[in-house]
PDB file of C-alpha atoms in Angstrom:
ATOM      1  CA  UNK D 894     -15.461 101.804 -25.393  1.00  0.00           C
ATOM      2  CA  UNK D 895     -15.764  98.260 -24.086  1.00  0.00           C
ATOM      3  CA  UNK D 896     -14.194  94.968 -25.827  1.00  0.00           C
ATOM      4  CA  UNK D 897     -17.382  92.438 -26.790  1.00  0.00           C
ATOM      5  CA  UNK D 898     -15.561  88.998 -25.531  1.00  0.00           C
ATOM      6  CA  UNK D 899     -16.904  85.394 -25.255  1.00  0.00           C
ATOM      7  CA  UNK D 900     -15.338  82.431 -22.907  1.00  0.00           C
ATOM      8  CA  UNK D 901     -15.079  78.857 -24.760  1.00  0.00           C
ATOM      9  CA  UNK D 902     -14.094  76.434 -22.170  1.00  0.00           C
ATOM     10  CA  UNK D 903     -14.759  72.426 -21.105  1.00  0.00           C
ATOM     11  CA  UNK D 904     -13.662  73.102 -17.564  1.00  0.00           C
ATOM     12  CA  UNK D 905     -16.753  75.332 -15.437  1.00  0.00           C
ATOM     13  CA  UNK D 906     -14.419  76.490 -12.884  1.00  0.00           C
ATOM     14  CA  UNK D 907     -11.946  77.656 -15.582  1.00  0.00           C
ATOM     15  CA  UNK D 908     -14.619  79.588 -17.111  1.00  0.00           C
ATOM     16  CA  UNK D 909     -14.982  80.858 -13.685  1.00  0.00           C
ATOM     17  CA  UNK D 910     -11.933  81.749 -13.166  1.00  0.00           C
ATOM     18  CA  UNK D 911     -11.521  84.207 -16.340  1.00  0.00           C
ATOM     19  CA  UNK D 912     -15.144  85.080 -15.698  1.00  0.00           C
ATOM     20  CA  UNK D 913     -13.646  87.019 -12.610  1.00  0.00           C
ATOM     21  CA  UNK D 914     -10.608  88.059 -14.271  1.00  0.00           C
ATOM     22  CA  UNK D 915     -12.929  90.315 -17.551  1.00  0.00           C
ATOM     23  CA  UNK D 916     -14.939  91.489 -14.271  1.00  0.00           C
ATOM     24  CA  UNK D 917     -12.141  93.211 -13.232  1.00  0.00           C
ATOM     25  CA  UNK D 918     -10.947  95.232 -16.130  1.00  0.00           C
ATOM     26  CA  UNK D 919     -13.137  97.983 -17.484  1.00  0.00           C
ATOM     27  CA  UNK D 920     -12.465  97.857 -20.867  1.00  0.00           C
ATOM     28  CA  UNK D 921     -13.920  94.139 -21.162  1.00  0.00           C
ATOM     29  CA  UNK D 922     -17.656  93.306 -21.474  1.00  0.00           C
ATOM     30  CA  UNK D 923     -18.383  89.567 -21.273  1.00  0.00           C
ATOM     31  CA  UNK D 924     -21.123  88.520 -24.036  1.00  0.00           C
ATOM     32  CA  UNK D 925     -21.366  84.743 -23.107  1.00  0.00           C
ATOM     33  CA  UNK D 926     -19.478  81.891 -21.876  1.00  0.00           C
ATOM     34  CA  UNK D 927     -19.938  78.642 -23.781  1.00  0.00           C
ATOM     35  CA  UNK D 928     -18.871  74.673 -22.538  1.00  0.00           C
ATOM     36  CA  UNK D 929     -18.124  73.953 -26.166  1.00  0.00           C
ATOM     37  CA  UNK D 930     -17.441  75.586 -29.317  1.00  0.00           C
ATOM     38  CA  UNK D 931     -20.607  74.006 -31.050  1.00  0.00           C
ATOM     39  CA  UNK D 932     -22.239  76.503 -28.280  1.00  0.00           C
ATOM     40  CA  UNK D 933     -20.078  79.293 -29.124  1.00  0.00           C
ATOM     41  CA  UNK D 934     -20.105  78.878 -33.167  1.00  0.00           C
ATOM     42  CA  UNK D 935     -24.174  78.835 -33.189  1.00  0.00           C
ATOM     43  CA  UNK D 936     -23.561  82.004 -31.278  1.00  0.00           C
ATOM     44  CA  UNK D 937     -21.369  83.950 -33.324  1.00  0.00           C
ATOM     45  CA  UNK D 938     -23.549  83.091 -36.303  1.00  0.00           C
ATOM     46  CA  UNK D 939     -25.920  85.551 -34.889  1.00  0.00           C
ATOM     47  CA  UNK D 940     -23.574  87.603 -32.488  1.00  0.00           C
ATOM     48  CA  UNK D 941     -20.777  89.900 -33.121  1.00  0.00           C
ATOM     49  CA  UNK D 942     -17.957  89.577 -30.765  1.00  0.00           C
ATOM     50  CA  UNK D 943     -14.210  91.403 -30.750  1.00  0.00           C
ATOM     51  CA  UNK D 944     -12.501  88.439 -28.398  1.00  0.00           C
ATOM     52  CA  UNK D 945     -12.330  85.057 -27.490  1.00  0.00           C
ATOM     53  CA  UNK D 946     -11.118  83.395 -24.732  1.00  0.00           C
ATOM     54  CA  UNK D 947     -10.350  79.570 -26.065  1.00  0.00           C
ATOM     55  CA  UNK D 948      -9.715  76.687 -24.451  1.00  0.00           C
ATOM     56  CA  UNK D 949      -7.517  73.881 -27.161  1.00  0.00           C
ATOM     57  CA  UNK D 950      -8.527  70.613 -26.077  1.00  0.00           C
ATOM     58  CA  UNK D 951     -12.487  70.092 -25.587  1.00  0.00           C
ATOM     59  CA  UNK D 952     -14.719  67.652 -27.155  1.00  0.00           C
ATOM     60  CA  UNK D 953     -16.534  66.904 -30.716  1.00  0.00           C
ATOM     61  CA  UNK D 954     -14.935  70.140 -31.860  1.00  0.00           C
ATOM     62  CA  UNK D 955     -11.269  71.384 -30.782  1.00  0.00           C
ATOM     63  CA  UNK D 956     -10.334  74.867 -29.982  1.00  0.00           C
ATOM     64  CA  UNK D 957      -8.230  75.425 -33.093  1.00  0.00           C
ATOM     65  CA  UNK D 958     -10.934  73.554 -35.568  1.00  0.00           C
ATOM     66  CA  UNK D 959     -13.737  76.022 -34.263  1.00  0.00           C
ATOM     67  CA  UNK D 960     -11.071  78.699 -34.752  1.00  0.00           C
ATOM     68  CA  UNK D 961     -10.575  77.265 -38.341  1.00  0.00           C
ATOM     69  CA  UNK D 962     -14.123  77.007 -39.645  1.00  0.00           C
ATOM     70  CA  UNK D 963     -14.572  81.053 -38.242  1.00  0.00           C
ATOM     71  CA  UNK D 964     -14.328  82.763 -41.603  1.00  0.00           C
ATOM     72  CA  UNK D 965     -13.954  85.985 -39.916  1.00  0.00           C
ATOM     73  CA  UNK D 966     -12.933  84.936 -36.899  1.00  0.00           C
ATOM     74  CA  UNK D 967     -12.617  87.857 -33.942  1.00  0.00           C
ATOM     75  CA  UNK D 968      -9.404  87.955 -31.959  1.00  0.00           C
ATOM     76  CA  UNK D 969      -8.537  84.736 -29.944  1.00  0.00           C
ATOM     77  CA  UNK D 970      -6.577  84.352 -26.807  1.00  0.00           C
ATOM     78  CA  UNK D 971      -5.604  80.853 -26.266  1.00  0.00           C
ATOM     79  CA  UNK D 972      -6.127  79.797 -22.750  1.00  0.00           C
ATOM     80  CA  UNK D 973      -5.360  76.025 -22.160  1.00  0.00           C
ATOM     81  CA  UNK D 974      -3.556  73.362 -19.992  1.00  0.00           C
ATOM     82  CA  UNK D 975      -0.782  72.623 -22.967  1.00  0.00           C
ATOM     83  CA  UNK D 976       2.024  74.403 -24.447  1.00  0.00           C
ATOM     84  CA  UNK D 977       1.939  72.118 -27.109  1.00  0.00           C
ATOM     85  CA  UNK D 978      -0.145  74.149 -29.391  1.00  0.00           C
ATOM     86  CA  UNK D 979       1.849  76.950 -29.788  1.00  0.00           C
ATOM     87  CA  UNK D 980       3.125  76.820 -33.259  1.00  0.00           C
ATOM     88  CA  UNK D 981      -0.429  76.702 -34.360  1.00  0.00           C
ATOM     89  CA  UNK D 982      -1.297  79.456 -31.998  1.00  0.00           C
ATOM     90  CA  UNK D 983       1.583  81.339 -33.748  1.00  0.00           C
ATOM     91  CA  UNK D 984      -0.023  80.453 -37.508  1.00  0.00           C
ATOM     92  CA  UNK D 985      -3.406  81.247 -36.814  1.00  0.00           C
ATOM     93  CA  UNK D 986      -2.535  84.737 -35.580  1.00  0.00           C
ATOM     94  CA  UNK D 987      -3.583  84.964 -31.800  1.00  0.00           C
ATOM     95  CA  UNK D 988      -3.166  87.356 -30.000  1.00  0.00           C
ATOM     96  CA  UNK D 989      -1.480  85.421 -26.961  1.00  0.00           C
ATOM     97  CA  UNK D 990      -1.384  82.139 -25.683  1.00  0.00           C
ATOM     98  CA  UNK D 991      -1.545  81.725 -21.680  1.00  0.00           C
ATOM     99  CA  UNK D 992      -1.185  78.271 -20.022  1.00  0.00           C
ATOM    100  CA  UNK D 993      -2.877  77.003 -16.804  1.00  0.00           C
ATOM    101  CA  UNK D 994      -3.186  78.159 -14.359  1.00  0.00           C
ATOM    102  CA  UNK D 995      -3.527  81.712 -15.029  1.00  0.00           C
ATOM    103  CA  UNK D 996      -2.444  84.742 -12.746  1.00  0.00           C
ATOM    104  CA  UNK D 997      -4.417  87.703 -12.902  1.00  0.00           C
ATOM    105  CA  UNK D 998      -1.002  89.716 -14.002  1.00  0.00           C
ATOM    106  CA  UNK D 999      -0.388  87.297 -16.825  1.00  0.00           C
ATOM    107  CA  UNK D1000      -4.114  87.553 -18.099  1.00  0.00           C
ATOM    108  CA  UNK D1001      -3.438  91.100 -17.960  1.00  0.00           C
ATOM    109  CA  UNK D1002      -0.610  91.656 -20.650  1.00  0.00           C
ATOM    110  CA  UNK D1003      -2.686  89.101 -23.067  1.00  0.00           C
ATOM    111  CA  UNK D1004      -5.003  92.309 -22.626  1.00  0.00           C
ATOM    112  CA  UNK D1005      -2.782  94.424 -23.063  1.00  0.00           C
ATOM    113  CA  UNK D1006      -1.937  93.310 -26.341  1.00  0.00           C
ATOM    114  CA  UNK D1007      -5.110  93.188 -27.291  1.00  0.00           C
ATOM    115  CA  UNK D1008      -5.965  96.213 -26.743  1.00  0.00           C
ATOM    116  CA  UNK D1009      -2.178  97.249 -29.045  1.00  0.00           C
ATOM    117  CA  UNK D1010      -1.075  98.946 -25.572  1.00  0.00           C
ATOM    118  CA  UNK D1011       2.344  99.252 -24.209  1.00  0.00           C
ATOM    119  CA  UNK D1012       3.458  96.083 -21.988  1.00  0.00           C
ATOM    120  CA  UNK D1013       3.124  98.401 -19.195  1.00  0.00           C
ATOM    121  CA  UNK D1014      -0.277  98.037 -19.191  1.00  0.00           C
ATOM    122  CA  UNK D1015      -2.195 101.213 -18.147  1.00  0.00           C
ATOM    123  CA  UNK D1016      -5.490  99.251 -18.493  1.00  0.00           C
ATOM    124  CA  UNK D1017      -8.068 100.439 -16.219  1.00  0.00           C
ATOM    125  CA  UNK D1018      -8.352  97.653 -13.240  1.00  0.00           C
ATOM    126  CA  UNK D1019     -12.008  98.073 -11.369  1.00  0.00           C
ATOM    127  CA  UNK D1020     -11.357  98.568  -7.757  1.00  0.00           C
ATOM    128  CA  UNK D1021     -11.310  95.078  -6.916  1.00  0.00           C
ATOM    129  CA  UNK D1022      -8.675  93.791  -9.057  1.00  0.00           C
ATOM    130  CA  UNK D1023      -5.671  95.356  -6.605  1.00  0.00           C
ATOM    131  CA  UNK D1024      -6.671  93.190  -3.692  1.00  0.00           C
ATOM    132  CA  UNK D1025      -6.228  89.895  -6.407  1.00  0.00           C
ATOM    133  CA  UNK D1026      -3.733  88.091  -4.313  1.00  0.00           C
ATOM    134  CA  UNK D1027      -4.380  84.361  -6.003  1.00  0.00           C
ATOM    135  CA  UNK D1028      -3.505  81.800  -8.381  1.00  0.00           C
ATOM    136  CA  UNK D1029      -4.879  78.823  -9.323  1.00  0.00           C
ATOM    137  CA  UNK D1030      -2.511  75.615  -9.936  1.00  0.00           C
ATOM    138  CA  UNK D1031      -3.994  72.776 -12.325  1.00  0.00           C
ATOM    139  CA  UNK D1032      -4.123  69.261  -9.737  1.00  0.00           C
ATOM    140  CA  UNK D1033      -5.571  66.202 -12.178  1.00  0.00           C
ATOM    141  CA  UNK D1034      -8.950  67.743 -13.155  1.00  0.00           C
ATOM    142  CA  UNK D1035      -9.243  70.191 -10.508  1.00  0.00           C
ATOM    143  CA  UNK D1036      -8.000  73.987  -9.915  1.00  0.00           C
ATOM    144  CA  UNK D1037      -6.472  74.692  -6.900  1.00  0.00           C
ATOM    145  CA  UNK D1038      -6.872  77.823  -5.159  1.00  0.00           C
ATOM    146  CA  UNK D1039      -3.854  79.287  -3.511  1.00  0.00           C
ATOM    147  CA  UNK D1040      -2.908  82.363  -1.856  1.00  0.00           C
ATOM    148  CA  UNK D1041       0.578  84.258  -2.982  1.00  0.00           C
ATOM    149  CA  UNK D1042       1.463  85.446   0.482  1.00  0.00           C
ATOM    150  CA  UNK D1043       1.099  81.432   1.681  1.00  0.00           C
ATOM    151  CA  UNK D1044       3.737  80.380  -1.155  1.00  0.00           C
ATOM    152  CA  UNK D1045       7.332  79.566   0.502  1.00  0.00           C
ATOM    153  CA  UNK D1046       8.922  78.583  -2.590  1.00  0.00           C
ATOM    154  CA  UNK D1047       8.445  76.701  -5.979  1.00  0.00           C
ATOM    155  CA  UNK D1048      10.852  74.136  -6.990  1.00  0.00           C
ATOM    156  CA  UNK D1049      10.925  72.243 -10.604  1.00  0.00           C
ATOM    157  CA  UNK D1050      10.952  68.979 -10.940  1.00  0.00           C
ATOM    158  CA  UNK D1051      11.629  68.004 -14.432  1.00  0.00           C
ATOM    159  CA  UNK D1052       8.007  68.753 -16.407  1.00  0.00           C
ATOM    160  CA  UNK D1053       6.291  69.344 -12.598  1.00  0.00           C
ATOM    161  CA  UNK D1054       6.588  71.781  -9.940  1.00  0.00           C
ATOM    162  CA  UNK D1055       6.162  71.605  -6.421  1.00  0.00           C
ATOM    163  CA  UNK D1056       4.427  74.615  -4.768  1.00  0.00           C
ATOM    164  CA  UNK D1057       5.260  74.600  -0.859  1.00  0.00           C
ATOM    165  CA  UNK D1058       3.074  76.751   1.428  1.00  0.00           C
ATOM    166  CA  UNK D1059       3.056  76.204   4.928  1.00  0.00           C
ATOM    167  CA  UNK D1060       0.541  73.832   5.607  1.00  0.00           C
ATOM    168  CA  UNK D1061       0.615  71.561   2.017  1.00  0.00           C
ATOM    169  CA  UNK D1062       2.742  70.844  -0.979  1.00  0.00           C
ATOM    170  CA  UNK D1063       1.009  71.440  -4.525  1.00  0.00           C
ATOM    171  CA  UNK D1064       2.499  68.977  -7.252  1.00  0.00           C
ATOM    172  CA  UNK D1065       1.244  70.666 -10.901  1.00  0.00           C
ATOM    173  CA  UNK D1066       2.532  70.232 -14.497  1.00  0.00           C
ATOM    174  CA  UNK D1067       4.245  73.154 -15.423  1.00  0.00           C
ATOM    175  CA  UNK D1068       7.613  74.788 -16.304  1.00  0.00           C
ATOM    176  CA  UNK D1069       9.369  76.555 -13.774  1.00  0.00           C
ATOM    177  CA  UNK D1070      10.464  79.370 -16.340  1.00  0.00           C
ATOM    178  CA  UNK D1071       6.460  80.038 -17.217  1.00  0.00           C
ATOM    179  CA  UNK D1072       5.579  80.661 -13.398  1.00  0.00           C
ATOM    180  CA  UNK D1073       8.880  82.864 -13.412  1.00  0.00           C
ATOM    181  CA  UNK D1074       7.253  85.194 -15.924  1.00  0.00           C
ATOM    182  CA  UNK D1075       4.109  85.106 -14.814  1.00  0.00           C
ATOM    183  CA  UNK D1076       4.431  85.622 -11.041  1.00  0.00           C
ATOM    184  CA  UNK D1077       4.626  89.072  -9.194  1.00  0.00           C
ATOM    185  CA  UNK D1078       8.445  90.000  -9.627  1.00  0.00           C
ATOM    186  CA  UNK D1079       8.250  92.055  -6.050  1.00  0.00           C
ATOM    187  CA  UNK D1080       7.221  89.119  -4.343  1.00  0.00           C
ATOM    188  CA  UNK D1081       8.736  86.182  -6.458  1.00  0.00           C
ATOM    189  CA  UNK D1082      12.700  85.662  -7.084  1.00  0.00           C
ATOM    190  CA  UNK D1083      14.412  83.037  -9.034  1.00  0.00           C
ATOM    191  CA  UNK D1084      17.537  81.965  -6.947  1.00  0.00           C
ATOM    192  CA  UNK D1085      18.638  78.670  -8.620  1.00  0.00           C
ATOM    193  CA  UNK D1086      17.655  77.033 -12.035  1.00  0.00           C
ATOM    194  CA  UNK D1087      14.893  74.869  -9.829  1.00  0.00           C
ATOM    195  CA  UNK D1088      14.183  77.099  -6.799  1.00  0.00           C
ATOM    196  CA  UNK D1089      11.798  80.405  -6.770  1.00  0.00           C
ATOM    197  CA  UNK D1090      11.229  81.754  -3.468  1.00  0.00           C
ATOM    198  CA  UNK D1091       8.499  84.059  -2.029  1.00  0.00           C
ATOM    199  CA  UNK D1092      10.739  87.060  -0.856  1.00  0.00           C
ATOM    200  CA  UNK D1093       8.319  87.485   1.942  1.00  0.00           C
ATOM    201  CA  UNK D1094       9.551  84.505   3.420  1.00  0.00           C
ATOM    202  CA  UNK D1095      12.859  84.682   3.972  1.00  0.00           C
ATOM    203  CA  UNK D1096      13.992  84.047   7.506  1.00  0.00           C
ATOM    204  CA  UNK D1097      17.971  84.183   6.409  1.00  0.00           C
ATOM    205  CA  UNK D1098      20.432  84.028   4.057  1.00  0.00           C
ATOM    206  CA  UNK D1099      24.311  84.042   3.041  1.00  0.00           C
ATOM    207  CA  UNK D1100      26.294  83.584  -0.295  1.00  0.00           C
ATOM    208  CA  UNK D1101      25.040  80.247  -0.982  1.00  0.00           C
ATOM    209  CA  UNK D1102      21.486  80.139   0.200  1.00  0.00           C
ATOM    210  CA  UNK D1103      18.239  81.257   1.716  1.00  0.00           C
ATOM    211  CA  UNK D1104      16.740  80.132   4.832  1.00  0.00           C
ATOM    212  CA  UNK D1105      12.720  80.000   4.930  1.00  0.00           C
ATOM    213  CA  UNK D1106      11.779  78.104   7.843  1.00  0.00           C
ATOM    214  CA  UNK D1107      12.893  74.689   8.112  1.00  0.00           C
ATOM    215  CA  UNK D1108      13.864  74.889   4.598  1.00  0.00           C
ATOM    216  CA  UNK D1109      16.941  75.871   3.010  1.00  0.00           C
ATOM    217  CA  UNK D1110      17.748  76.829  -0.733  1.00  0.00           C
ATOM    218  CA  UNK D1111      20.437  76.861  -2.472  1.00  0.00           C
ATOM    219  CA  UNK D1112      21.711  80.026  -4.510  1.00  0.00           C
ATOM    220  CA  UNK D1113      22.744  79.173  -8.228  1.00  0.00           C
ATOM    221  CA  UNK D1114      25.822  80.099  -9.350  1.00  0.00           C
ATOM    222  CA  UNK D1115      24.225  82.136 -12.305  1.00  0.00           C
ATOM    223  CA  UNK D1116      21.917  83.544 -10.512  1.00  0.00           C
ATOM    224  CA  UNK D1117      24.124  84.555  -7.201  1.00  0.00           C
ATOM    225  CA  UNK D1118      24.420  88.151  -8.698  1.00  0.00           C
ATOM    226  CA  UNK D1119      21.063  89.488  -9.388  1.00  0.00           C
ATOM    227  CA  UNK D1120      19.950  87.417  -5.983  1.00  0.00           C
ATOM    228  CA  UNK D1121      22.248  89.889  -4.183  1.00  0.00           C
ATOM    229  CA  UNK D1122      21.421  92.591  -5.347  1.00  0.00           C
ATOM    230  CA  UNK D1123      17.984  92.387  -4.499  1.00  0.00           C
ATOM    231  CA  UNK D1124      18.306  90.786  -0.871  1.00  0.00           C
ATOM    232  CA  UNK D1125      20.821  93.483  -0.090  1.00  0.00           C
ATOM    233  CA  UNK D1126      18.593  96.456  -0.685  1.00  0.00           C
ATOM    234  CA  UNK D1127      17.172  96.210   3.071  1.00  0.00           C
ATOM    235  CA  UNK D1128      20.814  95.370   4.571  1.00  0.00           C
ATOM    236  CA  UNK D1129      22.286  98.279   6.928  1.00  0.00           C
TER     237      UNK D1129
END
């Protein structure tokens, strides 16, 4: 059986965005998307629905106070720009709480928990959701469309990170440690407390760095073990 769900978001193209994302997963059905939760409550007045998708911060009427006036509120997945809801995420019970911009895999696991399955996640993907080889990265007010196999590395800098493809450099707000959990771990590899690399990329590398291109990275001390162990697999 398919999961009723509803998208609550300011931003059109991040409704669009998860809009393609419940297209790709079977067990989904999208009911409506809404560009306010005034929208969305006159909805579910008449509507049954089993998820939400909710954007926090949108005018007249926030994300949590429409999830607060819900007296029997369906499951909520938080989807949002800030991480500085997520105590009140945590005491209103939802189900997961994914900041912006969101991969497909990470959307994925909030799914997954929905749906009380294993962290493995042996959802059923439509066709179309293995060739998903994008992310989106939050610039000002717009969303950013880049490909994974363009990404040469990520490096933090303090509450930003800089995403370096080829041809341009992508300055977004975000913690290096969220885009660690949330990116492809066969592709992606932390190396150094500010540096993840695309694996794909690597040109070189000895005991205290990686070469990719023009660039090179340094290896962390902590992190100098695991590195090795997964750039020597291909050595012979």
């Amino acid at each position: 059986m398919s999961a009723k769900c509803i998208i609550v978001d300011d931003e059109p193209l991040a409704i669009e965005i998860i809009e393609s994302y419940v297209a790709k997963v079977e067990q989904l059905e999208l009911a409506g998307t809404f560009r306010n939760a005034i929208a969305a409550f006159t909805f579910l007045q008449q509507n049954t629905v089993d998820l939400i998708f909710l954007d926090i911060q949108m005018p007249k009427l926030s994300g949590i106070e429409f999830l607060r006036t819900l007296k029997d509120p369906p499951r909520v997945i938080f989807t949002t720009a800030y991480r500085d809801y997520a105590i009140e995420g945590f005491e209103l019970e939802v189900v997961d709480y994914l900041l912006k911009p969101i991969p497909f895999d990470r959307f994925l696991k909030a799914v997954a928990k929905f749906m009380h399955q294993p962290t493995a996640l042996p959802l059923i993907p439509k066709t179309d959701a293995l060739t998903d080889d994008h992310v989106y990265f939050k610039v000002d007010k717009k969303m950013i469309k880049t490909r994974m196999a363009d990404v040469l590395y990520i490096e933090s800098i303090k509450d930003y990170v800089k995403v370096k493809t080829a041809d341009k450099e992508i300055i977004t707000q975000q913690k290096i440690g969220y885009l660690e959990e949330s990116l492809p771990r066969h592709q992606f590899l932390r190396i150094h407390r500010s540096f993840i690399i695309n694996i794909d990329k690597i040109d070189a590398y000895s005991a205290v760095g990686v070469e990719i291109g023009k660039h090179t990275i340094p290896i962390g001390r902590n992190y100098k073990n695991d590195v090795m162990k997964v750039l020597t697999k291909n050595v012979f």
